[in-house]
PDB file of C-alpha atoms in Angstrom:
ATOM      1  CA  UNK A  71     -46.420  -0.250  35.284  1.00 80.00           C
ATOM      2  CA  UNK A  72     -48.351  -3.518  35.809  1.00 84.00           C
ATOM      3  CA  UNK A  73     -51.835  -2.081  34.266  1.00 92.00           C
ATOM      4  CA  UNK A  74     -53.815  -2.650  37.035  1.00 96.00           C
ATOM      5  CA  UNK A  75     -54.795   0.752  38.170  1.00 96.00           C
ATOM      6  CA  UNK A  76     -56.516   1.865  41.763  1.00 97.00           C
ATOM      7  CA  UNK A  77     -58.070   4.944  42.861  1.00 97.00           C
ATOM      8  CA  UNK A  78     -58.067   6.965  44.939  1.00 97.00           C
ATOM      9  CA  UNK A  79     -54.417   6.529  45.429  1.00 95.00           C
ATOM     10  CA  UNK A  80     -54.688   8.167  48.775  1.00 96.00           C
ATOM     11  CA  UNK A  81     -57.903   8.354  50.948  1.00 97.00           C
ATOM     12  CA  UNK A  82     -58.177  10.351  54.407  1.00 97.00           C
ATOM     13  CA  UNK A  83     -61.426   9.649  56.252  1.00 97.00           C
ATOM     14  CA  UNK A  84     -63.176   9.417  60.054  1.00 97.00           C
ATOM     15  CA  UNK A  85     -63.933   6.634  62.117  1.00 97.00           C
ATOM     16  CA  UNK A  86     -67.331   5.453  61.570  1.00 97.00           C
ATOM     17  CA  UNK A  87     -67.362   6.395  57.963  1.00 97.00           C
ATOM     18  CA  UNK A  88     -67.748   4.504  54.535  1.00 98.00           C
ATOM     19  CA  UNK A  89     -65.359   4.534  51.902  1.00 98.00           C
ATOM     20  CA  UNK A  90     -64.893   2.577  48.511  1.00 98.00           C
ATOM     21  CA  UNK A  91     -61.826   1.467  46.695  1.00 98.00           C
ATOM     22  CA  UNK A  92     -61.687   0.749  42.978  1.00 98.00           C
ATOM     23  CA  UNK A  93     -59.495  -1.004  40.642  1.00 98.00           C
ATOM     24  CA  UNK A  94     -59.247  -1.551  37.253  1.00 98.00           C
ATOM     25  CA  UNK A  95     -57.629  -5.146  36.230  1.00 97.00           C
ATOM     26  CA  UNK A  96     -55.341  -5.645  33.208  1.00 96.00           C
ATOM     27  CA  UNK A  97     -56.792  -5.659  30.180  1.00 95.00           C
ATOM     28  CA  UNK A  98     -57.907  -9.449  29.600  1.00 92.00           C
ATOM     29  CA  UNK A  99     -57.756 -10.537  33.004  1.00 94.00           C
ATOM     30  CA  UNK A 100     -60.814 -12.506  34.571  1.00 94.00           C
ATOM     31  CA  UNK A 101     -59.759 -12.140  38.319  1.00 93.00           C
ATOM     32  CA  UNK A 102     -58.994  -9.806  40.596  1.00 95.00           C
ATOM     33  CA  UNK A 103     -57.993  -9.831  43.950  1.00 94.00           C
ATOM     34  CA  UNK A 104     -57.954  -7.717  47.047  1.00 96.00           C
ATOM     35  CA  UNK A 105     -54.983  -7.656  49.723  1.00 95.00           C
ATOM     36  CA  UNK A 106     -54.248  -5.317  52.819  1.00 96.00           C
ATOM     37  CA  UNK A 107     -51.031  -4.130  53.776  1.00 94.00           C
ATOM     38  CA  UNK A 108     -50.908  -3.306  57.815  1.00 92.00           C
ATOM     39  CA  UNK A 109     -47.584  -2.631  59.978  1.00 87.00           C
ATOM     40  CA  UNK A 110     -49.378  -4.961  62.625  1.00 86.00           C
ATOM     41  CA  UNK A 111     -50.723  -7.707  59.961  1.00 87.00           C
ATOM     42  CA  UNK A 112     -48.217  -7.515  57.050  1.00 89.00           C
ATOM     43  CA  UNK A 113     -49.735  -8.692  53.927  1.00 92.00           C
ATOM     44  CA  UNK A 114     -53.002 -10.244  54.173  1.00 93.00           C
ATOM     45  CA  UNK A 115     -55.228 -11.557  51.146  1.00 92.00           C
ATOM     46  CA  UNK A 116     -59.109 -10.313  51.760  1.00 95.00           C
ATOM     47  CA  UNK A 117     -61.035 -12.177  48.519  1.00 95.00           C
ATOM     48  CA  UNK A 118     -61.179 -13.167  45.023  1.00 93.00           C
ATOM     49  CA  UNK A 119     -63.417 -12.284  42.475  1.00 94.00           C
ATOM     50  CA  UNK A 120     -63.613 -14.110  38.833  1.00 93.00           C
ATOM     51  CA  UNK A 121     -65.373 -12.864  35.592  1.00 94.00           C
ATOM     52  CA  UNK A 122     -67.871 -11.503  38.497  1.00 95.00           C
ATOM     53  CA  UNK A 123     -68.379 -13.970  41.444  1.00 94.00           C
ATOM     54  CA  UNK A 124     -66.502 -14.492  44.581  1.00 93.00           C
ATOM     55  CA  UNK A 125     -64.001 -17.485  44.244  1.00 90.00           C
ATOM     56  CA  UNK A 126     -62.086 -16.851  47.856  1.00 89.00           C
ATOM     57  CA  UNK A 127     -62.151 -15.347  51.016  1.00 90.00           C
ATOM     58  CA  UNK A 128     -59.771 -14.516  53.256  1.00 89.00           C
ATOM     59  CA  UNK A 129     -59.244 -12.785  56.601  1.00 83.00           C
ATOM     60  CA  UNK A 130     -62.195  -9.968  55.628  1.00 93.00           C
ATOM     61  CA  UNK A 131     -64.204  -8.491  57.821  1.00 94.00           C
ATOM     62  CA  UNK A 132     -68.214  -8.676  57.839  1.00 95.00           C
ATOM     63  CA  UNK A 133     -67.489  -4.245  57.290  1.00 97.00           C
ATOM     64  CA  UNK A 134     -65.560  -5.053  54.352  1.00 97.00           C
ATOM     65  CA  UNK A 135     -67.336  -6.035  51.423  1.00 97.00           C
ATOM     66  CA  UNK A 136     -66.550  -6.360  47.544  1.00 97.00           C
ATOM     67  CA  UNK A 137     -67.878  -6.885  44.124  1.00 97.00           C
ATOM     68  CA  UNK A 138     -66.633  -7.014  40.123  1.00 97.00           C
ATOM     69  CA  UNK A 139     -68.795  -5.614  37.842  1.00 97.00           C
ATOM     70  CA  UNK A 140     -69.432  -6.670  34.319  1.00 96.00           C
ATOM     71  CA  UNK A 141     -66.888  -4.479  32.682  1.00 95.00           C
ATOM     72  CA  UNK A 142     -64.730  -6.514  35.406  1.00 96.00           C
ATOM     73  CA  UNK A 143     -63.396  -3.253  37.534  1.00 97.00           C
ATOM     74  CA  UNK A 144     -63.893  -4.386  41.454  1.00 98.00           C
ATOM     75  CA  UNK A 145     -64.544  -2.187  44.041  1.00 98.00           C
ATOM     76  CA  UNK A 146     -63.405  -2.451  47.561  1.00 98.00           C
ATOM     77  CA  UNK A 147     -65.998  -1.095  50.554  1.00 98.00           C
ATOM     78  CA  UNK A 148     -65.123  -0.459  54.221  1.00 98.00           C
ATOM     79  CA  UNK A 149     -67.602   0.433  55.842  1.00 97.00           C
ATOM     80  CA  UNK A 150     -67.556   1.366  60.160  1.00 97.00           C
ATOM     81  CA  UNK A 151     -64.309   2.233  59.680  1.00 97.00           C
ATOM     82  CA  UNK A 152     -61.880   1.741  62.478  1.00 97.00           C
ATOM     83  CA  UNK A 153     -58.715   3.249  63.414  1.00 96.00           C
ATOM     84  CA  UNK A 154     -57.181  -0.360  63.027  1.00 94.00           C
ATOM     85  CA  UNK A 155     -58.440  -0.495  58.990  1.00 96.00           C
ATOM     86  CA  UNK A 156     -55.539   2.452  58.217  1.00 97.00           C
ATOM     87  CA  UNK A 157     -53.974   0.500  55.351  1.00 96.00           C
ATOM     88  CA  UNK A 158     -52.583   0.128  52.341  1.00 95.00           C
ATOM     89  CA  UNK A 159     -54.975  -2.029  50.183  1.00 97.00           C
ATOM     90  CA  UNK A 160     -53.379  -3.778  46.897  1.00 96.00           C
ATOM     91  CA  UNK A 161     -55.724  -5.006  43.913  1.00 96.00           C
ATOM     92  CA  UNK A 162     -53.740  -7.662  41.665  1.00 95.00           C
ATOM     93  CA  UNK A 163     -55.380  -9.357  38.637  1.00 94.00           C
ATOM     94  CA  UNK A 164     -54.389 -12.340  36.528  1.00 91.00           C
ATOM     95  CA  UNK A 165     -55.654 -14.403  33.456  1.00 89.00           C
ATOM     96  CA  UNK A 166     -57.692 -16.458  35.085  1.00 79.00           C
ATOM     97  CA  UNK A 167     -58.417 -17.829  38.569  1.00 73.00           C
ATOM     98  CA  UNK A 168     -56.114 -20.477  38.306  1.00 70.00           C
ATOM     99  CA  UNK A 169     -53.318 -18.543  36.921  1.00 66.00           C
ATOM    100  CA  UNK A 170     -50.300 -18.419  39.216  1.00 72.00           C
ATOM    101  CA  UNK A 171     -48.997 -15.090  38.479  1.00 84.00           C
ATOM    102  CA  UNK A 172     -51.209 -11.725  39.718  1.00 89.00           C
ATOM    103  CA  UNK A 173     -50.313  -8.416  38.818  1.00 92.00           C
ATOM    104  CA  UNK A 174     -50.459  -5.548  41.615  1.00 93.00           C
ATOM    105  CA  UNK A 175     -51.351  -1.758  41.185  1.00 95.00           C
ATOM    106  CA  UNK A 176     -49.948   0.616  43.092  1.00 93.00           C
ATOM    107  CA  UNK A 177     -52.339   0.725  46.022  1.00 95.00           C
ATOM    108  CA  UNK A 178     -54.489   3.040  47.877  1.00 97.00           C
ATOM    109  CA  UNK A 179     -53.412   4.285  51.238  1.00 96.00           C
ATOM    110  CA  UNK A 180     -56.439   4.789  53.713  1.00 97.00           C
ATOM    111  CA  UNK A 181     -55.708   6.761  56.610  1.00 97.00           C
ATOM    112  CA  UNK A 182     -58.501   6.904  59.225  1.00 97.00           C
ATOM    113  CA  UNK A 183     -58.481   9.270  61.713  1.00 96.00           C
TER     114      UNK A 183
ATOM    115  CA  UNK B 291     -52.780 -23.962  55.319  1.00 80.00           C
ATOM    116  CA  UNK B 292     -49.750 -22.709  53.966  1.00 86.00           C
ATOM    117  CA  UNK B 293     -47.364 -20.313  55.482  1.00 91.00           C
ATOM    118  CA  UNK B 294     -44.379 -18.551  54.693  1.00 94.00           C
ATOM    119  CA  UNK B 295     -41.261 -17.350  56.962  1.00 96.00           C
ATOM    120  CA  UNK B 296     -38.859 -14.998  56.080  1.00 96.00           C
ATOM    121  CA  UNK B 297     -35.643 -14.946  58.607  1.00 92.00           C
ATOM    122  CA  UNK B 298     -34.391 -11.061  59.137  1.00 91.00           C
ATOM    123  CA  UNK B 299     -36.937  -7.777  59.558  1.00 93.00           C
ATOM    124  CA  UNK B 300     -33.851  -6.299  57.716  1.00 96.00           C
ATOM    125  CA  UNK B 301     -30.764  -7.150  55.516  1.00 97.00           C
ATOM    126  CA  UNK B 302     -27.723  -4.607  55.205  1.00 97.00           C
ATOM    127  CA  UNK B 303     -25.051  -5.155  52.719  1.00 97.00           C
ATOM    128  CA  UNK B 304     -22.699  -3.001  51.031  1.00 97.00           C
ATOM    129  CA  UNK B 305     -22.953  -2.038  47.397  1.00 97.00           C
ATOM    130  CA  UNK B 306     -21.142  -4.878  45.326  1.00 97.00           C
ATOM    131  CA  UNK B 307     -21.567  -8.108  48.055  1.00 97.00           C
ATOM    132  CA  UNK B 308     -23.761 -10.689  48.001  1.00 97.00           C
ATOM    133  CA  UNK B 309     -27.510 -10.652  48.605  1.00 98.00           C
ATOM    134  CA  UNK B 310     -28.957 -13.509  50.756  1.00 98.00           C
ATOM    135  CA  UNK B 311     -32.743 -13.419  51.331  1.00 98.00           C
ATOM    136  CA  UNK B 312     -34.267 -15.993  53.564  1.00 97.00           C
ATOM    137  CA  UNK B 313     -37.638 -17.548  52.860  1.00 97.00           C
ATOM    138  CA  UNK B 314     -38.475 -20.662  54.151  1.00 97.00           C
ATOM    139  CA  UNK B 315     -42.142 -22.058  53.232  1.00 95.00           C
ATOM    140  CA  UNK B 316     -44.777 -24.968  55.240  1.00 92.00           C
ATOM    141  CA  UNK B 317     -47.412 -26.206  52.706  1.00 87.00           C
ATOM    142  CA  UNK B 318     -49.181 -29.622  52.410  1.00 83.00           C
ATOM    143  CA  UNK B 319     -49.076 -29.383  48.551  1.00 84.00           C
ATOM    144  CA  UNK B 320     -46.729 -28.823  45.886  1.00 85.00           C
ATOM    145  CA  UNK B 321     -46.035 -25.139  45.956  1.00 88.00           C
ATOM    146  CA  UNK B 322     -45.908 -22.098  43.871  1.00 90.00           C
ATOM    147  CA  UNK B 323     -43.313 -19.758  45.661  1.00 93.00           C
ATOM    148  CA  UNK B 324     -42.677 -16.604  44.237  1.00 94.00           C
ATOM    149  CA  UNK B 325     -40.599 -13.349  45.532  1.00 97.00           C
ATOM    150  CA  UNK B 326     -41.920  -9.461  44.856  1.00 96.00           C
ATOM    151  CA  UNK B 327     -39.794  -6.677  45.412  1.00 96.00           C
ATOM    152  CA  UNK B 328     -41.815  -3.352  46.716  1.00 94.00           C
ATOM    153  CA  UNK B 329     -39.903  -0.231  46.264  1.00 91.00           C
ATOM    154  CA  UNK B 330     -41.227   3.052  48.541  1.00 86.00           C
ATOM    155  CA  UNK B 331     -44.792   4.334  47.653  1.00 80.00           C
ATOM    156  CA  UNK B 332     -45.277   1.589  45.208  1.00 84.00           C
ATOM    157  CA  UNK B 333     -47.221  -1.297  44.617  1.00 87.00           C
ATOM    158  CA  UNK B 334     -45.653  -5.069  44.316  1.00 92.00           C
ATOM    159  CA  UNK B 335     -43.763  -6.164  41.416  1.00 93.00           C
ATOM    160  CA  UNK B 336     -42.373  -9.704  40.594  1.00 92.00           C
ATOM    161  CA  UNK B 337     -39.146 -10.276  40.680  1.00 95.00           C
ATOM    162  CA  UNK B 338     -39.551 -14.595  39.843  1.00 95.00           C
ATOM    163  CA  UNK B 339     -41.479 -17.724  40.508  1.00 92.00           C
ATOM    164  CA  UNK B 340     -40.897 -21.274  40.586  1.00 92.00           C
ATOM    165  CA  UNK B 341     -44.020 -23.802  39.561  1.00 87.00           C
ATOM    166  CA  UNK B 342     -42.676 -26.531  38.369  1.00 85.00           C
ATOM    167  CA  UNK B 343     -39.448 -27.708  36.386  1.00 86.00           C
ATOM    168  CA  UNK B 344     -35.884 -26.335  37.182  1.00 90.00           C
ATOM    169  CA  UNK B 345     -35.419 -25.790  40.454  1.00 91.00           C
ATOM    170  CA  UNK B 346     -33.010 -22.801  40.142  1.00 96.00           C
ATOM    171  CA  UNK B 347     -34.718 -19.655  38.559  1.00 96.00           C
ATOM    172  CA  UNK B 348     -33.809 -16.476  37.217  1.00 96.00           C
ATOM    173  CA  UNK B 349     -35.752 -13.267  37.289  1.00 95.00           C
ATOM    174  CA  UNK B 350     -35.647  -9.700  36.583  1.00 94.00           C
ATOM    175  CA  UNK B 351     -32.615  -7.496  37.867  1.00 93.00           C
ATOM    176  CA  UNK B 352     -29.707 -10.160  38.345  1.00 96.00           C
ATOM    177  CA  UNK B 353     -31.987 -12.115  40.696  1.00 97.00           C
ATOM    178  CA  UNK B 354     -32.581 -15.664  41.506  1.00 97.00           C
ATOM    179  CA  UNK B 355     -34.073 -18.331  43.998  1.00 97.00           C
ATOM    180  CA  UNK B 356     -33.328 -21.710  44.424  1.00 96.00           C
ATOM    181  CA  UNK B 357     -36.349 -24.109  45.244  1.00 96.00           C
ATOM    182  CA  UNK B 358     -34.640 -26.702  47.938  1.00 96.00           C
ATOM    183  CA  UNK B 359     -37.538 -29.216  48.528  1.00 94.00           C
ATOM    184  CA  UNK B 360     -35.768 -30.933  51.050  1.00 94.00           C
ATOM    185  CA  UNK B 361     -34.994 -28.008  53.046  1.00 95.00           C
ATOM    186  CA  UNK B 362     -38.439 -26.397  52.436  1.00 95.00           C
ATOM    187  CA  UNK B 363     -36.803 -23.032  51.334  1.00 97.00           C
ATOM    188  CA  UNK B 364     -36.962 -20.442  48.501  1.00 97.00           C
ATOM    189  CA  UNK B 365     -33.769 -18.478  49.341  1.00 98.00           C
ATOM    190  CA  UNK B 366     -33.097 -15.050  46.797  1.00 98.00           C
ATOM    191  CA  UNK B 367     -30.101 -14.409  46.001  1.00 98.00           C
ATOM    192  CA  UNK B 368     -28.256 -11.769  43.944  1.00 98.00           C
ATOM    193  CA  UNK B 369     -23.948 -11.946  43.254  1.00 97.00           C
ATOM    194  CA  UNK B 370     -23.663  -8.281  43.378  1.00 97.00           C
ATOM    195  CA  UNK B 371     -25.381  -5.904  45.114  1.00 97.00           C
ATOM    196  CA  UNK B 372     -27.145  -2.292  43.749  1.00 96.00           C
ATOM    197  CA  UNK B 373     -28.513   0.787  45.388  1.00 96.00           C
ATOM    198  CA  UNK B 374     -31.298   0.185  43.382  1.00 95.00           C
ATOM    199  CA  UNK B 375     -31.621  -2.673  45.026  1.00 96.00           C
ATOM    200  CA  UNK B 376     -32.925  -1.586  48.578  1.00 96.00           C
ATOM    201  CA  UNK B 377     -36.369  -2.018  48.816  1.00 96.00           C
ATOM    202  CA  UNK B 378     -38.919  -4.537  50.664  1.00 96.00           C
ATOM    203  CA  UNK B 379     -38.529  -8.002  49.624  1.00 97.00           C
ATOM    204  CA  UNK B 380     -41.863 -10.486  50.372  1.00 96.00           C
ATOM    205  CA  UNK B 381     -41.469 -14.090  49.836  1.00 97.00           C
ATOM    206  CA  UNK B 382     -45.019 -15.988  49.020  1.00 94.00           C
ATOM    207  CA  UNK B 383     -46.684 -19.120  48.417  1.00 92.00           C
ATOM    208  CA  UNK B 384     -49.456 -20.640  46.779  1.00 87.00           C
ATOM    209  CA  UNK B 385     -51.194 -23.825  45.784  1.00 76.00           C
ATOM    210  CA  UNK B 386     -50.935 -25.514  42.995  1.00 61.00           C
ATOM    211  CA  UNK B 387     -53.856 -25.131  41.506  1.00 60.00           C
ATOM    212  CA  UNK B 388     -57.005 -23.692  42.732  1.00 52.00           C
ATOM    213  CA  UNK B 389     -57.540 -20.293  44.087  1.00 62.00           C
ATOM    214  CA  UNK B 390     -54.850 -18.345  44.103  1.00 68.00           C
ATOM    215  CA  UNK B 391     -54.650 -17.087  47.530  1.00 82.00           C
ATOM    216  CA  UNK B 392     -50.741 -15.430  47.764  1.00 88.00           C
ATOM    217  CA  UNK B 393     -49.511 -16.143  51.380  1.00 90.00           C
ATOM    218  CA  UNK B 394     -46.740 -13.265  52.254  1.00 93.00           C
ATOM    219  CA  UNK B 395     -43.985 -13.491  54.402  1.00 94.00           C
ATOM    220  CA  UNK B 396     -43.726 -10.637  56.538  1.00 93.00           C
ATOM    221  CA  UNK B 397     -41.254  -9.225  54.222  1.00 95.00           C
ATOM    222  CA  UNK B 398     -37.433  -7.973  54.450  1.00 97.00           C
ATOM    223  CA  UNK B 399     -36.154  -4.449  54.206  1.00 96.00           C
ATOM    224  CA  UNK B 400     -32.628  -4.974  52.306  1.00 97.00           C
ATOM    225  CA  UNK B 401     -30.538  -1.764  52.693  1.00 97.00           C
ATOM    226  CA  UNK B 402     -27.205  -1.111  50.574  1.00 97.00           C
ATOM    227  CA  UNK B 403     -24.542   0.803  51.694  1.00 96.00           C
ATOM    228  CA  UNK B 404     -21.946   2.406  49.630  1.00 94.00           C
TER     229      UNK B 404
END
């Protein structure tokens, strides 16, 4: 158990709709990050938060958008959804944003039909 | 940019032989490599990491990677082989400092065989 916890852990939806994806970082850590996990993509980072603002962005769509709150849980939110965004989307956290080591929960599995 | 590329979809071996997992890495700045194993229905967990120092490190379940510079790989290894060992192996990279983007390797299924 790495302590960074995600719900739901599985999420069946329509194309068109809007979902959101939370996670809960280690206690103590600052940063959290968002990944997808595709059979055509492979493991793709999507962005960075840190103690509340965006740090990095990577291959996210304009749909996709994120935020950390104050109590520093992020959430995750597709919107539009696509038949393509069927996923498995990783949160990891670590100390700080320059820490080298993230932690990942267990996932949530999106599934749009 | 960095990039990582892991040689083999899929690794079979038989239950006491050597494991060899490829992962060669392209990056413009010293790099932080790591290696996570991801068992079925489950998120990633770390099996090491090299940052700086000794090039040869150990990690969690009788693993290790050697960081080869010159070679520009981060090969895992393990002497003896497990059931518990077959599971998805990604290979990653990072800067050294900065934002800590992780750059996966598309990953390698190992499968042991009694």
């Amino acid at each position: 158990d790495s302590g960074v916890t995600q719900t739901p852990k599985h999420l069946i939806t329509a194309t068109g709709q809007r979902v959101t994806l939370r996670c809960s970082p280690r206690s103590g850590d600052l940063s959290v990050y968002w990944y997808q996990q595709s059979l055509d993509q492979g493991l793709q980072f999507l962005i960075q938060y840190y103690n509340g603002e965006e740090r990095a962005k990577g291959n996210i769509l304009e749909r996709f958008s994120a935020q950390q709150f104050p109590d520093l849980h992020s959430e995750l939110n597709l919107s539009s959804l696509e038949l393509g965004d069927s996923a498995l989307y990783f949160c990891a956290s670590s100390v700080d944003e320059g820490s080298n080591e993230q932690f990942f929960g267990p996932g949530t599995r999106l599934t749009v039909l | 940019a960095q990039s990582v590329t892991q040689l083999g979809s899929h690794v079979s071996v038989s239950e006491g032989a050597l494991v060899l997992l490829r992962c060669n890495y392209s990056s413009s700045v010293p790099p932080y490599l790591f290696w996570y194993v991801q068992y079925p229905n489950q998120g990633l967990q770390l099996l090491l990491k090299y940052t700086t120092g000794a090039t040869l490190v150990k990690g969690i379940n009788g693993f290790e990677a050697e960081f080869k510079k010159s070679e520009t790989s981060f090969h895992l290894t393990k002497p003896s082989a497990h059931m518990s060992d077959a599971a998805e192996y990604f290979c990653a990279v990072t800067s050294l400092r900065g934002f800590q983007k992780l750059v996966f390797g598309t990953g390698t299924r190992l499968l042991v065989s009694p």
